[in-house]
Each structure stands twice: as C-alpha cells, then as structure tokens.
PDB file of C-alpha atoms in Angstrom:
ATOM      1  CA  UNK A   1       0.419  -7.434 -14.072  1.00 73.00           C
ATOM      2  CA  UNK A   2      -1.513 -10.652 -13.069  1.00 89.00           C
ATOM      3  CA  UNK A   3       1.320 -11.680 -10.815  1.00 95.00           C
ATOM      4  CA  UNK A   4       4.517 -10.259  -9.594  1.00 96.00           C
ATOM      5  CA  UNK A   5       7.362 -12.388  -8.127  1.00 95.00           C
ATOM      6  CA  UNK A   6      10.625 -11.775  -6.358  1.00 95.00           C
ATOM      7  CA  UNK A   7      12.432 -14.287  -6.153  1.00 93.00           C
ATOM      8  CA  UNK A   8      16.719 -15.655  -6.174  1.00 89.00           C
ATOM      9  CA  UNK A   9      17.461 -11.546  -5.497  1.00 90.00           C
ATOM     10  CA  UNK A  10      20.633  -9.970  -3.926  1.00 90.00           C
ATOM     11  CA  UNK A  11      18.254  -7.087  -4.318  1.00 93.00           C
ATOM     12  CA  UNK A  12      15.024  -5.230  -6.231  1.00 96.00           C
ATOM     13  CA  UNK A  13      13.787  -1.985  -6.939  1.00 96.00           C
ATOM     14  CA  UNK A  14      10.814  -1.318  -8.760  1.00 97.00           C
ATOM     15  CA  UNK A  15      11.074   2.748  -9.954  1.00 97.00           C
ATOM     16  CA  UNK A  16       7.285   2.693 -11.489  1.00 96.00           C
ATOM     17  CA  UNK A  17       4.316   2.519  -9.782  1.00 97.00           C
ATOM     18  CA  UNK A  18       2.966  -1.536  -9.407  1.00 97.00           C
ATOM     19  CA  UNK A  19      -0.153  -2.473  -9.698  1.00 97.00           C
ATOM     20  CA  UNK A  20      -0.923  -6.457  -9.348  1.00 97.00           C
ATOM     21  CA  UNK A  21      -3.060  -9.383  -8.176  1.00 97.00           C
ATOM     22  CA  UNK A  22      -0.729 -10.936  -5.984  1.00 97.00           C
ATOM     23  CA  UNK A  23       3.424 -10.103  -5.573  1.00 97.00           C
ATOM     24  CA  UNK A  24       5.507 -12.891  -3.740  1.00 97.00           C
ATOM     25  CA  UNK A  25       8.562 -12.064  -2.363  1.00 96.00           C
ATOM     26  CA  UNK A  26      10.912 -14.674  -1.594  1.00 94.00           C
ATOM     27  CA  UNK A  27      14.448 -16.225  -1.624  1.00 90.00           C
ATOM     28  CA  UNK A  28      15.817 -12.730  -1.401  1.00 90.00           C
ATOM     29  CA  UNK A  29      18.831 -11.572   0.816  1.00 89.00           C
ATOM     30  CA  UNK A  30      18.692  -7.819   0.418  1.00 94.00           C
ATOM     31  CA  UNK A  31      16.164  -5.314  -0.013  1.00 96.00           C
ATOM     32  CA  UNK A  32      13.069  -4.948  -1.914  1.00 97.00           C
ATOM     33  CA  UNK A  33      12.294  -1.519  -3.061  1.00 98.00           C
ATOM     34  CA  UNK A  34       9.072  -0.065  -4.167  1.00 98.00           C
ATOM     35  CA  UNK A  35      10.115   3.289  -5.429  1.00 98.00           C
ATOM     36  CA  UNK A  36       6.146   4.564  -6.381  1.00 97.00           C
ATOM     37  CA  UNK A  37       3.089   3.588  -5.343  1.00 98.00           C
ATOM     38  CA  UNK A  38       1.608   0.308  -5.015  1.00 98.00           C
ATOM     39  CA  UNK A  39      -1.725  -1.633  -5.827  1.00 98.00           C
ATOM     40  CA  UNK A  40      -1.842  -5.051  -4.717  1.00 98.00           C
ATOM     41  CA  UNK A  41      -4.891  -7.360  -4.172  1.00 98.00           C
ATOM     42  CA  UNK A  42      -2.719  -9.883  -2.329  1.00 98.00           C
ATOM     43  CA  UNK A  43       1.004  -9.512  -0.740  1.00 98.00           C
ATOM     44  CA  UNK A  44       3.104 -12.678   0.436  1.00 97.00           C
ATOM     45  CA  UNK A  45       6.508 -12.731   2.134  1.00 97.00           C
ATOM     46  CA  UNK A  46       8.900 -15.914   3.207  1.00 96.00           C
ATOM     47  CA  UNK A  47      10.587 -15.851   6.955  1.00 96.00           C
ATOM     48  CA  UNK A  48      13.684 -14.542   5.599  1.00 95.00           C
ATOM     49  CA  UNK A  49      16.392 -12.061   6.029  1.00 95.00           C
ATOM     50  CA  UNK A  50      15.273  -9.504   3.553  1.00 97.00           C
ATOM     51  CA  UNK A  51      14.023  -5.854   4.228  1.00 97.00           C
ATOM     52  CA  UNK A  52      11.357  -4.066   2.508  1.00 98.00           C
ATOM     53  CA  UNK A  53      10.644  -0.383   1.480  1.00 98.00           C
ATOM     54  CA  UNK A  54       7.154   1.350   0.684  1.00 98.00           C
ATOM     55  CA  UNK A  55       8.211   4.781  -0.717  1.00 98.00           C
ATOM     56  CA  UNK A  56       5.490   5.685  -2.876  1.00 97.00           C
ATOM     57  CA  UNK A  57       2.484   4.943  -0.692  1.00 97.00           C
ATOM     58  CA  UNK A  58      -0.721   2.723  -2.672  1.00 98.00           C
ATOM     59  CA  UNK A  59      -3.138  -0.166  -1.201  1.00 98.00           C
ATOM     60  CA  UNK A  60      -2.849  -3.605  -0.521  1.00 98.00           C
ATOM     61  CA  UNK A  61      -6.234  -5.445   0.164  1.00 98.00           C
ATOM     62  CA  UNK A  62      -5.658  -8.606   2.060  1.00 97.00           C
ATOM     63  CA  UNK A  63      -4.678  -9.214   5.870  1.00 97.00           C
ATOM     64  CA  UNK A  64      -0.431  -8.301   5.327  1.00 98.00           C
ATOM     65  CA  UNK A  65       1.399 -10.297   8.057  1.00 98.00           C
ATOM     66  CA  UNK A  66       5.200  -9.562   6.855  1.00 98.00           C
ATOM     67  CA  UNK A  67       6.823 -12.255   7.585  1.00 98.00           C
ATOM     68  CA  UNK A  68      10.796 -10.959   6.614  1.00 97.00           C
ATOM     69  CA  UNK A  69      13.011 -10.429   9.572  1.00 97.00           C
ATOM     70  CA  UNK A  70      14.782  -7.562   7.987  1.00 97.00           C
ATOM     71  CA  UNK A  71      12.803  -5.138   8.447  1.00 98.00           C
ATOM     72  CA  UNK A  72      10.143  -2.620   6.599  1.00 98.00           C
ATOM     73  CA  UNK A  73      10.326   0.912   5.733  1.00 98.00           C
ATOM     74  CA  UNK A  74       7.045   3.394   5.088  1.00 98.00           C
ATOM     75  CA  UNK A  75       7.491   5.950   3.869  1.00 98.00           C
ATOM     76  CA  UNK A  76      10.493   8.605   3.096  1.00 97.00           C
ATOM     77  CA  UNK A  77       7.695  11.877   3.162  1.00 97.00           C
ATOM     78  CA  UNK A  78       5.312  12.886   5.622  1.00 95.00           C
ATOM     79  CA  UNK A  79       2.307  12.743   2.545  1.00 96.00           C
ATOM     80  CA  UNK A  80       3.242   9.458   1.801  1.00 98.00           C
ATOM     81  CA  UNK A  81       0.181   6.930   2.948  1.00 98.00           C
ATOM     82  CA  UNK A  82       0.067   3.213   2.438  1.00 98.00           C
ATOM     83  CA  UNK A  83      -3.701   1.451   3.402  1.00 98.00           C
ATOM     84  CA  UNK A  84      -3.937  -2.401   4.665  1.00 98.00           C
ATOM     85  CA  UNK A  85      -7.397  -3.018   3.500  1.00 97.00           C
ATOM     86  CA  UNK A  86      -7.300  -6.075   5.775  1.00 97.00           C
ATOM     87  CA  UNK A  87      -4.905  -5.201   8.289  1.00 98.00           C
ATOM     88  CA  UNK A  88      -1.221  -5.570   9.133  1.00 98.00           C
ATOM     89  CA  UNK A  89       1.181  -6.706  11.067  1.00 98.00           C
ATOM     90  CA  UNK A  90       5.543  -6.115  10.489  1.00 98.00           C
ATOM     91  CA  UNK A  91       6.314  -8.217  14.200  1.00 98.00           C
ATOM     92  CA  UNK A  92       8.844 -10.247  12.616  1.00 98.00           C
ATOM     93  CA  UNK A  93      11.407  -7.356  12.070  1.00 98.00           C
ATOM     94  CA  UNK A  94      11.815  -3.484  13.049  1.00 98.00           C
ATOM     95  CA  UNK A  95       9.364  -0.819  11.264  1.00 98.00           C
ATOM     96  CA  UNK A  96      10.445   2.532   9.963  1.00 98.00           C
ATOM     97  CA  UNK A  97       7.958   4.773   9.162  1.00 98.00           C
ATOM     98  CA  UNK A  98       7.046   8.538   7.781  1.00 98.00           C
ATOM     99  CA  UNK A  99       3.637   9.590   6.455  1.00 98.00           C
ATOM    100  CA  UNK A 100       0.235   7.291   6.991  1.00 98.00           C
ATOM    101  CA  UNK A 101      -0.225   3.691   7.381  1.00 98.00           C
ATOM    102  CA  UNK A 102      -4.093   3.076   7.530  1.00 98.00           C
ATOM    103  CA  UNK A 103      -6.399   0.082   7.672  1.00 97.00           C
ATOM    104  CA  UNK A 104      -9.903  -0.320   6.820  1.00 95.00           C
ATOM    105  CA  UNK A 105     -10.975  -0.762  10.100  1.00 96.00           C
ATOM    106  CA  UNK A 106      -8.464  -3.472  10.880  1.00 97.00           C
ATOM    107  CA  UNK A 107      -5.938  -4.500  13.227  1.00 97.00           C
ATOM    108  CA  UNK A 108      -2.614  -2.879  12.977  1.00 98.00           C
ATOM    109  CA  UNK A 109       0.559  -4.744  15.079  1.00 98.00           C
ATOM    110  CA  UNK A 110       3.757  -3.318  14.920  1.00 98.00           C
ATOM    111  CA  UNK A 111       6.835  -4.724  16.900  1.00 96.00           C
ATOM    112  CA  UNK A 112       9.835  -1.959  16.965  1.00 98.00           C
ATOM    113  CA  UNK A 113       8.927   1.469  15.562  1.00 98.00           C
ATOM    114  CA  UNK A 114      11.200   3.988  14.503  1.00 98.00           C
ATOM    115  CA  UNK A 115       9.924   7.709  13.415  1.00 98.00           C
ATOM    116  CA  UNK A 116      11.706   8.519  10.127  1.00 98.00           C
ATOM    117  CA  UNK A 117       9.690  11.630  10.103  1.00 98.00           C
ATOM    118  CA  UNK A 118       5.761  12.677  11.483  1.00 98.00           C
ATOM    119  CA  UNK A 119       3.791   9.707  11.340  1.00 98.00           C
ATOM    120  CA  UNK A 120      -0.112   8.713  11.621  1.00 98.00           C
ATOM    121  CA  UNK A 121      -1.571   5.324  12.623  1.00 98.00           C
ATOM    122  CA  UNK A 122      -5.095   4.872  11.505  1.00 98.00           C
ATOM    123  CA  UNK A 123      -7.357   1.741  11.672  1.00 96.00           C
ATOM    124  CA  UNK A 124      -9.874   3.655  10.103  1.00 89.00           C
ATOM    125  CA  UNK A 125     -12.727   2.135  12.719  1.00 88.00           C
ATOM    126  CA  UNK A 126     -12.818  -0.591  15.612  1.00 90.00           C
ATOM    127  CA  UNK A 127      -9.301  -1.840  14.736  1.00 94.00           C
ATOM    128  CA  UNK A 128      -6.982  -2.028  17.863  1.00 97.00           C
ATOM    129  CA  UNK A 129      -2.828  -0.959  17.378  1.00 98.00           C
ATOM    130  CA  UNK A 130      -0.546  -2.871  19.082  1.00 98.00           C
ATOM    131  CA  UNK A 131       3.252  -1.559  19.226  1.00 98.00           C
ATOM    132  CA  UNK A 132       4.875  -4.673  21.118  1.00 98.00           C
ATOM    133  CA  UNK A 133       8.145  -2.774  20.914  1.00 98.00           C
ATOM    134  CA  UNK A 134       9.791   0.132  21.518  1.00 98.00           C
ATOM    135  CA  UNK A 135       8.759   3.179  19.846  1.00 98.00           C
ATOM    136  CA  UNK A 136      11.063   6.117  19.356  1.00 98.00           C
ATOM    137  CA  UNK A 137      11.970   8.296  17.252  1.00 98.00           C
ATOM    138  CA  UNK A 138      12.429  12.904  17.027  1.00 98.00           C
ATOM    139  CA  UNK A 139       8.817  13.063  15.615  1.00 98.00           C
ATOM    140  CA  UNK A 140       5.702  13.233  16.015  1.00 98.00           C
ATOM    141  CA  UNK A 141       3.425  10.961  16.241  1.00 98.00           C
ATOM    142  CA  UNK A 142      -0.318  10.583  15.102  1.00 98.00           C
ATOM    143  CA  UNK A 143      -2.965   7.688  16.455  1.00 98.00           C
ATOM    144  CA  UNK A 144      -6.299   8.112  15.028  1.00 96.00           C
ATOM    145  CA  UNK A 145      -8.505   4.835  16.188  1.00 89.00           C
ATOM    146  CA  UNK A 146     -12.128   4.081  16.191  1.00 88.00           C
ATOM    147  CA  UNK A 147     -13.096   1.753  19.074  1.00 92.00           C
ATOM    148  CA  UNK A 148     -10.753  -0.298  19.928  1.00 95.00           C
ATOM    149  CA  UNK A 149      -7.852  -0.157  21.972  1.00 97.00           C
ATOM    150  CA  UNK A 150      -4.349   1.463  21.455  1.00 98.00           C
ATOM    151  CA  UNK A 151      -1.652  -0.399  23.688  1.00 98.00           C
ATOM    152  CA  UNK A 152       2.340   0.432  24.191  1.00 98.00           C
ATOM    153  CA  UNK A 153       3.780  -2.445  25.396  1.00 98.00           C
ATOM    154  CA  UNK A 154       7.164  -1.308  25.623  1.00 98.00           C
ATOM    155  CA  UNK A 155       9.122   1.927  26.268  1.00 98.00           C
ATOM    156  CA  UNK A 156       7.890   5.386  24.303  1.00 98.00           C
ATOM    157  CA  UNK A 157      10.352   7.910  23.429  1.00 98.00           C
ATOM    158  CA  UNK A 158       8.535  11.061  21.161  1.00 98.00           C
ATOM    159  CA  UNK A 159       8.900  14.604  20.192  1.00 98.00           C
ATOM    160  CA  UNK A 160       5.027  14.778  19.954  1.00 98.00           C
ATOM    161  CA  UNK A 161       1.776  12.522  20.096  1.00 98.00           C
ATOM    162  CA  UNK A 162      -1.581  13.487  18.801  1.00 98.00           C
ATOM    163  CA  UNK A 163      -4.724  11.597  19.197  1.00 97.00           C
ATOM    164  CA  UNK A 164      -7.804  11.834  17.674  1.00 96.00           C
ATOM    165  CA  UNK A 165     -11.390  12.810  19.326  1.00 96.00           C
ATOM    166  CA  UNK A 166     -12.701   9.074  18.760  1.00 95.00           C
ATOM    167  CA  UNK A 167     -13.954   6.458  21.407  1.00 96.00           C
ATOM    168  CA  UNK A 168     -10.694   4.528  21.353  1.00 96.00           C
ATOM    169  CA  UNK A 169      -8.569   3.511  24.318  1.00 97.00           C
ATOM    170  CA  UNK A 170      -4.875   4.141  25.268  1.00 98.00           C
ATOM    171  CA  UNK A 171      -2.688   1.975  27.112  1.00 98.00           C
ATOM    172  CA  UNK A 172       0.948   2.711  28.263  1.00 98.00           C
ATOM    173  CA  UNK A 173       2.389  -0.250  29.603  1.00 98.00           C
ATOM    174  CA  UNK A 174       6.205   1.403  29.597  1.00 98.00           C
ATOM    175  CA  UNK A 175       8.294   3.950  30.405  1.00 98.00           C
ATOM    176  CA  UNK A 176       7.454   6.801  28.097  1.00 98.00           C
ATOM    177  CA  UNK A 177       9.051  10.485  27.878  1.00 98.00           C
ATOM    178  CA  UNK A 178       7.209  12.783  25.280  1.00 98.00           C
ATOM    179  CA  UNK A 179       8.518  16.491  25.006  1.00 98.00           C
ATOM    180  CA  UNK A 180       5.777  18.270  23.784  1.00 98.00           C
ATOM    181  CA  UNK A 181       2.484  19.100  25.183  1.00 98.00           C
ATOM    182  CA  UNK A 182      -0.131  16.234  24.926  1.00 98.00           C
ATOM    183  CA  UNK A 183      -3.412  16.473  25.329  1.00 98.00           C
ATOM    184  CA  UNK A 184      -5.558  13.035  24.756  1.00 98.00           C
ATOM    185  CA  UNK A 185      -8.632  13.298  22.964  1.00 97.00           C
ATOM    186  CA  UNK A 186      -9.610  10.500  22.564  1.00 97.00           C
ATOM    187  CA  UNK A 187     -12.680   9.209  25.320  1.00 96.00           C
ATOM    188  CA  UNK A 188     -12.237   5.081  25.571  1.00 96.00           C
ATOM    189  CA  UNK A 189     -10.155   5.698  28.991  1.00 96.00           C
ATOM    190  CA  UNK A 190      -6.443   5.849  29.263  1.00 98.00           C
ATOM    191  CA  UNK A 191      -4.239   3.595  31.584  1.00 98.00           C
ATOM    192  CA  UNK A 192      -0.820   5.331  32.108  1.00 98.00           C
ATOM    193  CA  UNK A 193       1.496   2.997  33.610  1.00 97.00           C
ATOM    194  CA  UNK A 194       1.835  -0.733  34.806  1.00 96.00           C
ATOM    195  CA  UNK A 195       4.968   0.183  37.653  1.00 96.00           C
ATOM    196  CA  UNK A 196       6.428   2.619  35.046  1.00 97.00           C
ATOM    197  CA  UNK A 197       7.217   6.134  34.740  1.00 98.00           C
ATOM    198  CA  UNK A 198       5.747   8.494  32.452  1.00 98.00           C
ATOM    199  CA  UNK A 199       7.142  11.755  31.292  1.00 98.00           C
ATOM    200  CA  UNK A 200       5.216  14.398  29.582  1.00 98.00           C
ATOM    201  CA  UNK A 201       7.806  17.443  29.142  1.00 97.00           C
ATOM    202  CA  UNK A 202       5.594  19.809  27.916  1.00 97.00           C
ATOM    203  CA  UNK A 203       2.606  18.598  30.336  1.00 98.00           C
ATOM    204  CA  UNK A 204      -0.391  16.603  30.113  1.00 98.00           C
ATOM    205  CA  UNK A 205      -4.217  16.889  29.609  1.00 98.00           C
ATOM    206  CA  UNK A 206      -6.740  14.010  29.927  1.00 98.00           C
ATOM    207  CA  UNK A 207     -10.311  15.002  30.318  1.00 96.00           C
ATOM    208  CA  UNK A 208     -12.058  14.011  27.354  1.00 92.00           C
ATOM    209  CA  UNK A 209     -13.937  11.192  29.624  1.00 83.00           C
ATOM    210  CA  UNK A 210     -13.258   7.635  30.316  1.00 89.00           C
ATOM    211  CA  UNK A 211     -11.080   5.747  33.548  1.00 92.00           C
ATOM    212  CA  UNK A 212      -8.023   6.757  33.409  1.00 98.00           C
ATOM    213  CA  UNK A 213      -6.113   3.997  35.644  1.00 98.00           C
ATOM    214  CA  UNK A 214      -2.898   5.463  37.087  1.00 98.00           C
ATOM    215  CA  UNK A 215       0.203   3.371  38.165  1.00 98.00           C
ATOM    216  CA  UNK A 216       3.655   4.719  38.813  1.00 98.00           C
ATOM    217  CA  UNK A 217       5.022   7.801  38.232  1.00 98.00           C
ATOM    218  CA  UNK A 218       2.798  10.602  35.528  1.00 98.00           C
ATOM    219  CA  UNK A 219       5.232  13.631  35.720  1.00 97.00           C
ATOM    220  CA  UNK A 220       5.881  17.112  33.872  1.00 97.00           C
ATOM    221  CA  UNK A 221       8.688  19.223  33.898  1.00 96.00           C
ATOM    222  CA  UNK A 222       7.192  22.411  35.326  1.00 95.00           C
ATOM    223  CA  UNK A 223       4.207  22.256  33.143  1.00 97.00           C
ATOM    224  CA  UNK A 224       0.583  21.600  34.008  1.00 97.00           C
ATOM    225  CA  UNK A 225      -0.399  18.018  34.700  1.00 98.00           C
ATOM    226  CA  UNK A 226      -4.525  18.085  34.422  1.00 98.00           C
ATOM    227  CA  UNK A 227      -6.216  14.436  34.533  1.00 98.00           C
ATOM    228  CA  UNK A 228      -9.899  13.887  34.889  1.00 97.00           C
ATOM    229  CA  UNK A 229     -11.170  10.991  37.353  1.00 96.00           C
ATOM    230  CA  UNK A 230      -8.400   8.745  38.494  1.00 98.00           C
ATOM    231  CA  UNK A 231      -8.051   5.469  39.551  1.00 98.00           C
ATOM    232  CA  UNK A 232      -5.048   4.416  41.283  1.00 98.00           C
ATOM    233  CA  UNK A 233      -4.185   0.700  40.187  1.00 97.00           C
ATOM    234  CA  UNK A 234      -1.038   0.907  42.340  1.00 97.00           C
ATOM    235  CA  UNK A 235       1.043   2.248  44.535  1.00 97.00           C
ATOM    236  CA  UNK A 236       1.529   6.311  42.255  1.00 98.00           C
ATOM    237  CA  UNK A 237       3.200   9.335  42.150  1.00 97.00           C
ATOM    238  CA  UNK A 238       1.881  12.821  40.245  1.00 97.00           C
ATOM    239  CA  UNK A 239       4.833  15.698  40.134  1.00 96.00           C
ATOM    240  CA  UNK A 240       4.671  19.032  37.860  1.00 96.00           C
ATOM    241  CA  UNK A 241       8.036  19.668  38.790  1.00 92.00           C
ATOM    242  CA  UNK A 242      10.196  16.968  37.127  1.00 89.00           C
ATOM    243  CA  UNK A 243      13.972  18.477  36.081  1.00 83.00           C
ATOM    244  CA  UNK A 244      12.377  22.315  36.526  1.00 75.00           C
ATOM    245  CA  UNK A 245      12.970  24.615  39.595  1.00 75.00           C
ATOM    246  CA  UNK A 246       9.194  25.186  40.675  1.00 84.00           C
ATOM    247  CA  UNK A 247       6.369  22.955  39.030  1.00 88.00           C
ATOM    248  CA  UNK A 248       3.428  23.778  37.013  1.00 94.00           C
ATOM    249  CA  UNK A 249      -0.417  23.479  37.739  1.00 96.00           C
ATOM    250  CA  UNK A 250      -1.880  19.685  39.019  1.00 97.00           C
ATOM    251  CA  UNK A 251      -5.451  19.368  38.676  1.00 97.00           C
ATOM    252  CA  UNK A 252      -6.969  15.529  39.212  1.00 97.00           C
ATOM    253  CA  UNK A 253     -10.867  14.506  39.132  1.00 95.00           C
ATOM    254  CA  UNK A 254     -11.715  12.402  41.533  1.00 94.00           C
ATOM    255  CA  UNK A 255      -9.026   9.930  43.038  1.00 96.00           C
ATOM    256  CA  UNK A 256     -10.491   6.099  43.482  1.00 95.00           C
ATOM    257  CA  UNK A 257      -8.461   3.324  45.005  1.00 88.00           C
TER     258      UNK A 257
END
C-alpha cells in the first residue's frame, strides 16, 4: 500500500499485517486497531479523541509524536516489540504497554504509563526517556539506554525494574515504591529523590559508578540498602527497616554535602 488512511471512523481494525508509506489517521471517534504487525515509513495522527492499539509489533521510521488524546496501547504479549526509527512521543493521552518499544537511538517521551504486562524501554543509543507521568502498573519493568538520561517525573509504582549495564543516567523525581530487589546497572549517576520518598521493598543496590544525589527518604523494608558515593542534595533520610520488625544491611560510599 502506497498510502493508508483512516478517516470518518466510529472504529478500525486492521487483522493483517500493514505495510505502507504513510497511514493518516483522522476524524475518528473510537479506536484504531492494528491486529499484526506494522511497517510504516511515515505515521500521522489529528488532536482527537481516538485511541490506538499496536498488537502485532513492526517499525515505523519517522519521528511519531501521537497526537490522539485517547490513548495508545503496545502491545498485548511480552514478545511483542514495536521500533520508532525516529523516536516517539504518546504525551497527549495515557500509554499502555507489554513487550518492547525501541528507538534507533532516539528520544522516547511518554506521559502516563500503565504496565499491561513486563515491559522494556530501549532508545537503542544516546536517546533520553522521559515518563512525565505516573508510571504503574504489577510488572516489571525494563530501561535499557545508551547515554542519555532516564527521568521519572512523577510517582513510580512497580513489581520490578531492570536496567541495563550502559552509561545512561536515572532520575527519580517522585515518590516511587518498587517491590522487588533492584539493583542499577547502569553507570551515568542516579538522583533518587527531589523531597520525595523512595521505596525499594526488596532493597536496593547502586554501585556501578556515577553521583548518586540523594534527597528525601531511600528506604527498604528489612532488606539491604547498599549505595556507592552519595551526595546529599537535601535535607535525607536512609532506613532498612521500613514496615519490617528489624532492618536489613546499610552500606553508603562516601557521604558529600
């Protein structure tokens, strides 16, 4: 298909695979379905109410800035993987996502994010990820970066959260509760905090290298808390025994500030 349009719909669903030069998707009040994979060169949306779904994975290779306010879904299997060749951001509406979304070494911004299912965010290279929202879901989730930066801007609520051994940054700039044991790889520095507290259930391990820049509250509940060099950017708190009877091991690096 040279070019596939949406347009006038109560709702679409497309059962096959698509592959096309450009799809528009407009004037459109419900959802718009993509039931297999996808191969787009170019994807356009209009500032309106409709949601879309990505079931079946595929590639899309311009800069995707979704500009619907209902929403998009990625995903409903954890092998599922969709690639922005040029990057993307779903800020207009709430994301839902299972499997892989990955960029070519692009920027990824995603407003509200929902877990469906285990999910991995992937820039592929230097790309920074921006979640502007809050980001929740019984899951776990997966951030594999390059060199940029990886920023929470608003509350985290996880199962689990893996990182990648990669020169990225992480910034947590909410509250954020994660049950399982976390351990960040990743060596670009790590700010936990801006006034906020920060809950790792299943404890916490942060030595890979890098500033990590502490301020609020980094707790565990009665599970090791191990951070390398620390600098306090305000007024903060460290506590192993969050919600458990006696608390685990707490082992900092050097404390600055």
């Amino acid at each position: 298909v040279n070019a596939l349009t949406v347009t006038d719909s109560a709702s679409t669903t497309i059962t096959g695979a698509t592959s096309a030069t450009s799809a528009v998707l407009t004037d459109t009040t419900g959802a718009v379905t993509f039931e297999g994979s996808v191969t787009l060169d170019t994807l356009t949306t209009a500032a309106e109410g409709y949601s879309l779904v990505f079931n079946g994975g595929g590639s899309v290779t311009n800069d995707v800035t979704l500009a619907n306010t209902g929403g998009v879904t990625f995903g409903d299997a954890d092998t599922d993987a969709i690639t922005f060749n040029g990057g993307l951001d779903t800020t207009a509406g709430a994301t839902s996502a299972r499997g892989t979304i990955s960029t070519s070494g692009d920027q990824i911004d995603l407003g509200v994010l929902t877990l469906t299912g285990d999910a991995t965010i992937d820039t592929g290279g230097a790309g920074n990820i921006n979640f502007s929202g809050t980001v929740a879901g019984a899951h776990e989730l997966g951030i594999v970066g390059g060199t940029g930066t990886v920023t929470f801007s608003d509350t985290v609520t996880l199962d689990g959260l893996t990182t990648s051994a990669q020169a990225y940054a992480m910034v947590f700039d909410g509250n954020t509760t994660i049950t399982e044991s976390v351990t960040f790889a990743n060596s670009g520095g790590l700010t936990l905090g801006s006034a906020d507290t920060l809950t790792f259930i299943g404890g916490v391990t942060a030595t890979n290298g890098g500033t990590i820049n502490v301020d609020g509250t980094v707790q565990t509940n009665g599970t090791s808390l191990d951070l390398g060099a620390v600098t306090l950017a305000g007024a903060s708190t460290f506590a192993t025994d969050n919600s458990a009877s006696s608390g685990g091991s707490l082992t900092l690096g050097a404390v600055d500030g």
